[in-house]
Amino acid sequence: MSMTMIIVGGIVVVTLIAVVGDFLTKTKQAAEPSAIRELKDRIVALEQEAGERDAKLARMEGEIAFTTKLLEDKHEPGR
């Protein structure tokens, strides 16, 4: 009789561990999608900012090149 109680007790303990583990896993996964969504939104915003900065830098480089060319033409002797 005691052997049966040990076996049944072991099965109950293993089942409880599995249920608690499953519960913890599901609660952890339920919290993660919102955090992942927030991080994805932040990444998109940062990529847009980086794109805008790159466009600004390209425009400024073009303006600087144009200004440099005007200054070089103005200071060339013989013109």
mmCIF file of N, CA and C in Angstrom:
data_model
loop_
_atom_site.group_PDB
_atom_site.id
_atom_site.type_symbol
_atom_site.label_atom_id
_atom_site.label_comp_id
_atom_site.label_asym_id
_atom_site.label_seq_id
_atom_site.Cartn_x
_atom_site.Cartn_y
_atom_site.Cartn_z
ATOM 1 N N MET A 1 0.811 -1.188 0.000
ATOM 2 C CA MET A 1 0.000 0.000 0.000
ATOM 3 C C MET A 1 0.861 1.261 0.000
ATOM 4 N N SER A 2 1.959 1.255 0.739
ATOM 5 C CA SER A 2 2.822 2.434 0.802
ATOM 6 C C SER A 2 3.517 2.678 -0.544
ATOM 7 N N MET A 3 3.802 1.579 -1.256
ATOM 8 C CA MET A 3 4.422 1.701 -2.576
ATOM 9 C C MET A 3 3.463 2.395 -3.536
ATOM 10 N N THR A 4 2.205 2.089 -3.449
ATOM 11 C CA THR A 4 1.202 2.720 -4.299
ATOM 12 C C THR A 4 1.099 4.210 -3.983
ATOM 13 N N MET A 5 1.143 4.560 -2.711
ATOM 14 C CA MET A 5 1.064 5.963 -2.320
ATOM 15 C C MET A 5 2.279 6.750 -2.818
ATOM 16 N N ILE A 6 3.447 6.133 -2.796
ATOM 17 C CA ILE A 6 4.667 6.789 -3.290
ATOM 18 C C ILE A 6 4.549 7.041 -4.792
ATOM 19 N N ILE A 7 4.081 6.046 -5.538
ATOM 20 C CA ILE A 7 3.938 6.188 -6.985
ATOM 21 C C ILE A 7 2.898 7.268 -7.316
ATOM 22 N N VAL A 8 1.749 7.226 -6.683
ATOM 23 C CA VAL A 8 0.696 8.217 -6.935
ATOM 24 C C VAL A 8 1.180 9.609 -6.521
ATOM 25 N N GLY A 9 1.857 9.698 -5.389
ATOM 26 C CA GLY A 9 2.404 10.987 -4.938
ATOM 27 C C GLY A 9 3.407 11.548 -5.938
ATOM 28 N N GLY A 10 4.246 10.687 -6.490
ATOM 29 C CA GLY A 10 5.220 11.115 -7.498
ATOM 30 C C GLY A 10 4.538 11.634 -8.758
ATOM 31 N N ILE A 11 3.500 10.921 -9.186
ATOM 32 C CA ILE A 11 2.753 11.365 -10.369
ATOM 33 C C ILE A 11 2.101 12.724 -10.117
ATOM 34 N N VAL A 12 1.543 12.905 -8.925
ATOM 35 C CA VAL A 12 0.904 14.179 -8.589
ATOM 36 C C VAL A 12 1.937 15.304 -8.575
ATOM 37 N N VAL A 13 3.092 15.073 -7.994
ATOM 38 C CA VAL A 13 4.149 16.097 -7.935
ATOM 39 C C VAL A 13 4.619 16.462 -9.347
ATOM 40 N N VAL A 14 4.847 15.475 -10.190
ATOM 41 C CA VAL A 14 5.282 15.739 -11.564
ATOM 42 C C VAL A 14 4.219 16.533 -12.313
ATOM 43 N N THR A 15 2.962 16.196 -12.130
ATOM 44 C CA THR A 15 1.871 16.908 -12.783
ATOM 45 C C THR A 15 1.803 18.357 -12.298
ATOM 46 N N LEU A 16 1.940 18.552 -10.992
ATOM 47 C CA LEU A 16 1.917 19.921 -10.453
ATOM 48 C C LEU A 16 3.065 20.760 -10.999
ATOM 49 N N ILE A 17 4.241 20.183 -11.091
ATOM 50 C CA ILE A 17 5.391 20.903 -11.642
ATOM 51 C C ILE A 17 5.125 21.290 -13.088
ATOM 52 N N ALA A 18 4.551 20.378 -13.866
ATOM 53 C CA ALA A 18 4.241 20.670 -15.266
ATOM 54 C C ALA A 18 3.199 21.777 -15.386
ATOM 55 N N VAL A 19 2.170 21.730 -14.552
ATOM 56 C CA VAL A 19 1.113 22.748 -14.601
ATOM 57 C C VAL A 19 1.673 24.119 -14.215
ATOM 58 N N VAL A 20 2.456 24.185 -13.148
ATOM 59 C CA VAL A 20 3.042 25.458 -12.714
ATOM 60 C C VAL A 20 3.992 25.992 -13.792
ATOM 61 N N GLY A 21 4.799 25.134 -14.365
ATOM 62 C CA GLY A 21 5.710 25.553 -15.437
ATOM 63 C C GLY A 21 4.955 26.087 -16.638
ATOM 64 N N ASP A 22 3.881 25.415 -17.020
ATOM 65 C CA ASP A 22 3.064 25.864 -18.145
ATOM 66 C C ASP A 22 2.430 27.213 -17.845
ATOM 67 N N PHE A 23 1.918 27.378 -16.643
ATOM 68 C CA PHE A 23 1.302 28.644 -16.236
ATOM 69 C C PHE A 23 2.321 29.784 -16.295
ATOM 70 N N LEU A 24 3.523 29.563 -15.768
ATOM 71 C CA LEU A 24 4.547 30.601 -15.779
ATOM 72 C C LEU A 24 4.971 30.946 -17.201
ATOM 73 N N THR A 25 5.079 29.942 -18.040
ATOM 74 C CA THR A 25 5.455 30.187 -19.436
ATOM 75 C C THR A 25 4.393 31.015 -20.154
ATOM 76 N N LYS A 26 3.135 30.686 -19.946
ATOM 77 C CA LYS A 26 2.063 31.421 -20.613
ATOM 78 C C LYS A 26 1.962 32.853 -20.107
ATOM 79 N N THR A 27 2.152 33.080 -18.820
ATOM 80 C CA THR A 27 2.089 34.446 -18.309
ATOM 81 C C THR A 27 3.267 35.266 -18.811
ATOM 82 N N LYS A 28 4.416 34.653 -18.951
ATOM 83 C CA LYS A 28 5.583 35.358 -19.464
ATOM 84 C C LYS A 28 5.373 35.721 -20.933
ATOM 85 N N GLN A 29 4.813 34.809 -21.715
ATOM 86 C CA GLN A 29 4.561 35.064 -23.132
ATOM 87 C C GLN A 29 3.473 36.109 -23.321
ATOM 88 N N ALA A 30 2.520 36.181 -22.432
ATOM 89 C CA ALA A 30 1.453 37.160 -22.550
ATOM 90 C C ALA A 30 1.999 38.575 -22.348
ATOM 91 N N ALA A 31 3.015 38.738 -21.537
ATOM 92 C CA ALA A 31 3.592 40.054 -21.288
ATOM 93 C C ALA A 31 4.559 40.458 -22.388
ATOM 94 N N GLU A 32 5.205 39.531 -23.029
ATOM 95 C CA GLU A 32 6.233 39.829 -24.011
ATOM 96 C C GLU A 32 5.723 40.462 -25.301
ATOM 97 N N PRO A 33 4.585 40.055 -25.870
ATOM 98 C CA PRO A 33 4.186 40.659 -27.145
ATOM 99 C C PRO A 33 4.013 42.177 -27.080
ATOM 100 N N SER A 34 3.527 42.702 -25.980
ATOM 101 C CA SER A 34 3.384 44.157 -25.883
ATOM 102 C C SER A 34 4.755 44.822 -25.837
ATOM 103 N N ALA A 35 5.673 44.223 -25.121
ATOM 104 C CA ALA A 35 7.028 44.774 -25.067
ATOM 105 C C ALA A 35 7.698 44.682 -26.432
ATOM 106 N N ILE A 36 7.485 43.573 -27.109
ATOM 107 C CA ILE A 36 8.061 43.404 -28.449
ATOM 108 C C ILE A 36 7.458 44.426 -29.403
ATOM 109 N N ARG A 37 6.163 44.641 -29.313
ATOM 110 C CA ARG A 37 5.490 45.611 -30.178
ATOM 111 C C ARG A 37 6.047 47.012 -29.933
ATOM 112 N N GLU A 38 6.250 47.370 -28.667
ATOM 113 C CA GLU A 38 6.810 48.682 -28.336
ATOM 114 C C GLU A 38 8.217 48.836 -28.894
ATOM 115 N N LEU A 39 9.017 47.785 -28.776
ATOM 116 C CA LEU A 39 10.382 47.844 -29.305
ATOM 117 C C LEU A 39 10.385 47.965 -30.821
ATOM 118 N N LYS A 40 9.479 47.241 -31.490
ATOM 119 C CA LYS A 40 9.392 47.347 -32.952
ATOM 120 C C LYS A 40 8.994 48.752 -33.373
ATOM 121 N N ASP A 41 8.042 49.343 -32.667
ATOM 122 C CA ASP A 41 7.632 50.713 -32.972
ATOM 123 C C ASP A 41 8.793 51.685 -32.778
ATOM 124 N N ARG A 42 9.547 51.477 -31.723
ATOM 125 C CA ARG A 42 10.706 52.342 -31.444
ATOM 126 C C ARG A 42 11.761 52.193 -32.534
ATOM 127 N N ILE A 43 11.984 50.972 -33.001
ATOM 128 C CA ILE A 43 12.965 50.742 -34.064
ATOM 129 C C ILE A 43 12.529 51.449 -35.342
ATOM 130 N N VAL A 44 11.245 51.357 -35.673
ATOM 131 C CA VAL A 44 10.730 52.025 -36.874
ATOM 132 C C VAL A 44 10.932 53.533 -36.759
ATOM 133 N N ALA A 45 10.633 54.095 -35.581
ATOM 134 C CA ALA A 45 10.811 55.532 -35.377
ATOM 135 C C ALA A 45 12.280 55.931 -35.517
ATOM 136 N N LEU A 46 13.173 55.131 -34.967
ATOM 137 C CA LEU A 46 14.604 55.435 -35.068
ATOM 138 C C LEU A 46 15.102 55.321 -36.504
ATOM 139 N N GLU A 47 14.589 54.344 -37.251
ATOM 140 C CA GLU A 47 14.975 54.208 -38.659
ATOM 141 C C GLU A 47 14.494 55.409 -39.463
ATOM 142 N N GLN A 48 13.299 55.898 -39.178
ATOM 143 C CA GLN A 48 12.792 57.076 -39.879
ATOM 144 C C GLN A 48 13.641 58.304 -39.550
ATOM 145 N N GLU A 49 14.003 58.449 -38.281
ATOM 146 C CA GLU A 49 14.864 59.559 -37.875
ATOM 147 C C GLU A 49 16.200 59.495 -38.583
ATOM 148 N N ALA A 50 16.782 58.302 -38.658
ATOM 149 C CA ALA A 50 18.071 58.137 -39.318
ATOM 150 C C ALA A 50 17.947 58.468 -40.809
ATOM 151 N N GLY A 51 16.864 58.065 -41.437
ATOM 152 C CA GLY A 51 16.647 58.382 -42.843
ATOM 153 C C GLY A 51 16.521 59.875 -43.071
ATOM 154 N N GLU A 52 15.799 60.560 -42.185
ATOM 155 C CA GLU A 52 15.661 62.008 -42.297
ATOM 156 C C GLU A 52 17.006 62.706 -42.121
ATOM 157 N N ARG A 53 17.792 62.234 -41.184
ATOM 158 C CA ARG A 53 19.120 62.831 -40.963
ATOM 159 C C ARG A 53 20.027 62.594 -42.166
ATOM 160 N N ASP A 54 19.969 61.401 -42.746
ATOM 161 C CA ASP A 54 20.771 61.120 -43.931
ATOM 162 C C ASP A 54 20.372 62.032 -45.091
ATOM 163 N N ALA A 55 19.068 62.235 -45.251
ATOM 164 C CA ALA A 55 18.597 63.123 -46.320
ATOM 165 C C ALA A 55 19.065 64.556 -46.072
ATOM 166 N N LYS A 56 19.011 65.007 -44.818
ATOM 167 C CA LYS A 56 19.486 66.357 -44.475
ATOM 168 C C LYS A 56 20.971 66.504 -44.775
ATOM 169 N N LEU A 57 21.752 65.496 -44.382
ATOM 170 C CA LEU A 57 23.193 65.542 -44.631
ATOM 171 C C LEU A 57 23.495 65.572 -46.124
ATOM 172 N N ALA A 58 22.769 64.783 -46.898
ATOM 173 C CA ALA A 58 22.995 64.763 -48.345
ATOM 174 C C ALA A 58 22.660 66.131 -48.942
ATOM 175 N N ARG A 59 21.570 66.737 -48.498
ATOM 176 C CA ARG A 59 21.182 68.056 -48.994
ATOM 177 C C ARG A 59 22.229 69.103 -48.609
ATOM 178 N N MET A 60 22.727 69.026 -47.388
ATOM 179 C CA MET A 60 23.747 69.984 -46.936
ATOM 180 C C MET A 60 25.047 69.798 -47.711
ATOM 181 N N GLU A 61 25.426 68.548 -47.989
ATOM 182 C CA GLU A 61 26.638 68.299 -48.768
ATOM 183 C C GLU A 61 26.507 68.885 -50.165
ATOM 184 N N GLY A 62 25.316 68.750 -50.755
ATOM 185 C CA GLY A 62 25.087 69.336 -52.072
ATOM 186 C C GLY A 62 25.182 70.853 -52.040
ATOM 187 N N GLU A 63 24.608 71.462 -51.023
ATOM 188 C CA GLU A 63 24.668 72.915 -50.890
ATOM 189 C C GLU A 63 26.098 73.394 -50.655
ATOM 190 N N ILE A 64 26.850 72.660 -49.859
ATOM 191 C CA ILE A 64 28.247 73.026 -49.596
ATOM 192 C C ILE A 64 29.071 72.894 -50.868
ATOM 193 N N ALA A 65 28.840 71.841 -51.622
ATOM 194 C CA ALA A 65 29.574 71.661 -52.881
ATOM 195 C C ALA A 65 29.252 72.801 -53.847
ATOM 196 N N PHE A 66 27.992 73.179 -53.915
ATOM 197 C CA PHE A 66 27.593 74.274 -54.796
ATOM 198 C C PHE A 66 28.252 75.578 -54.356
ATOM 199 N N THR A 67 28.240 75.864 -53.054
ATOM 200 C CA THR A 67 28.849 77.086 -52.532
ATOM 201 C C THR A 67 30.352 77.085 -52.779
ATOM 202 N N THR A 68 30.988 75.959 -52.583
ATOM 203 C CA THR A 68 32.431 75.847 -52.822
ATOM 204 C C THR A 68 32.743 76.130 -54.280
ATOM 205 N N LYS A 69 31.953 75.578 -55.168
ATOM 206 C CA LYS A 69 32.176 75.796 -56.603
ATOM 207 C C LYS A 69 32.000 77.283 -56.939
ATOM 208 N N LEU A 70 30.994 77.938 -56.372
ATOM 209 C CA LEU A 70 30.794 79.369 -56.616
ATOM 210 C C LEU A 70 31.985 80.177 -56.124
ATOM 211 N N LEU A 71 32.486 79.836 -54.930
ATOM 212 C CA LEU A 71 33.634 80.562 -54.384
ATOM 213 C C LEU A 71 34.888 80.336 -55.216
ATOM 214 N N GLU A 72 35.090 79.105 -55.686
ATOM 215 C CA GLU A 72 36.258 78.820 -56.521
ATOM 216 C C GLU A 72 36.167 79.590 -57.831
ATOM 217 N N ASP A 73 34.993 79.629 -58.421
ATOM 218 C CA ASP A 73 34.831 80.376 -59.688
ATOM 219 C C ASP A 73 35.058 81.863 -59.473
ATOM 220 N N LYS A 74 34.688 82.383 -58.334
ATOM 221 C CA LYS A 74 34.794 83.791 -58.048
ATOM 222 C C LYS A 74 36.260 84.199 -57.837
ATOM 223 N N HIS A 75 37.060 83.306 -57.271
ATOM 224 C CA HIS A 75 38.437 83.637 -56.949
ATOM 225 C C HIS A 75 39.433 83.199 -58.003
ATOM 226 N N GLU A 76 38.989 82.612 -59.069
ATOM 227 C CA GLU A 76 39.935 82.217 -60.131
ATOM 228 C C GLU A 76 40.445 83.467 -60.846
ATOM 229 N N PRO A 77 41.761 83.572 -61.025
ATOM 230 C CA PRO A 77 42.292 84.713 -61.771
ATOM 231 C C PRO A 77 41.971 84.576 -63.261
ATOM 232 N N GLY A 78 41.752 85.634 -63.893
ATOM 233 C CA GLY A 78 41.481 85.607 -65.326
ATOM 234 C C GLY A 78 39.997 85.613 -65.658
ATOM 235 N N ARG A 79 39.175 85.597 -64.693
ATOM 236 C CA ARG A 79 37.728 85.628 -64.986
ATOM 237 C C ARG A 79 37.166 86.942 -64.650
#
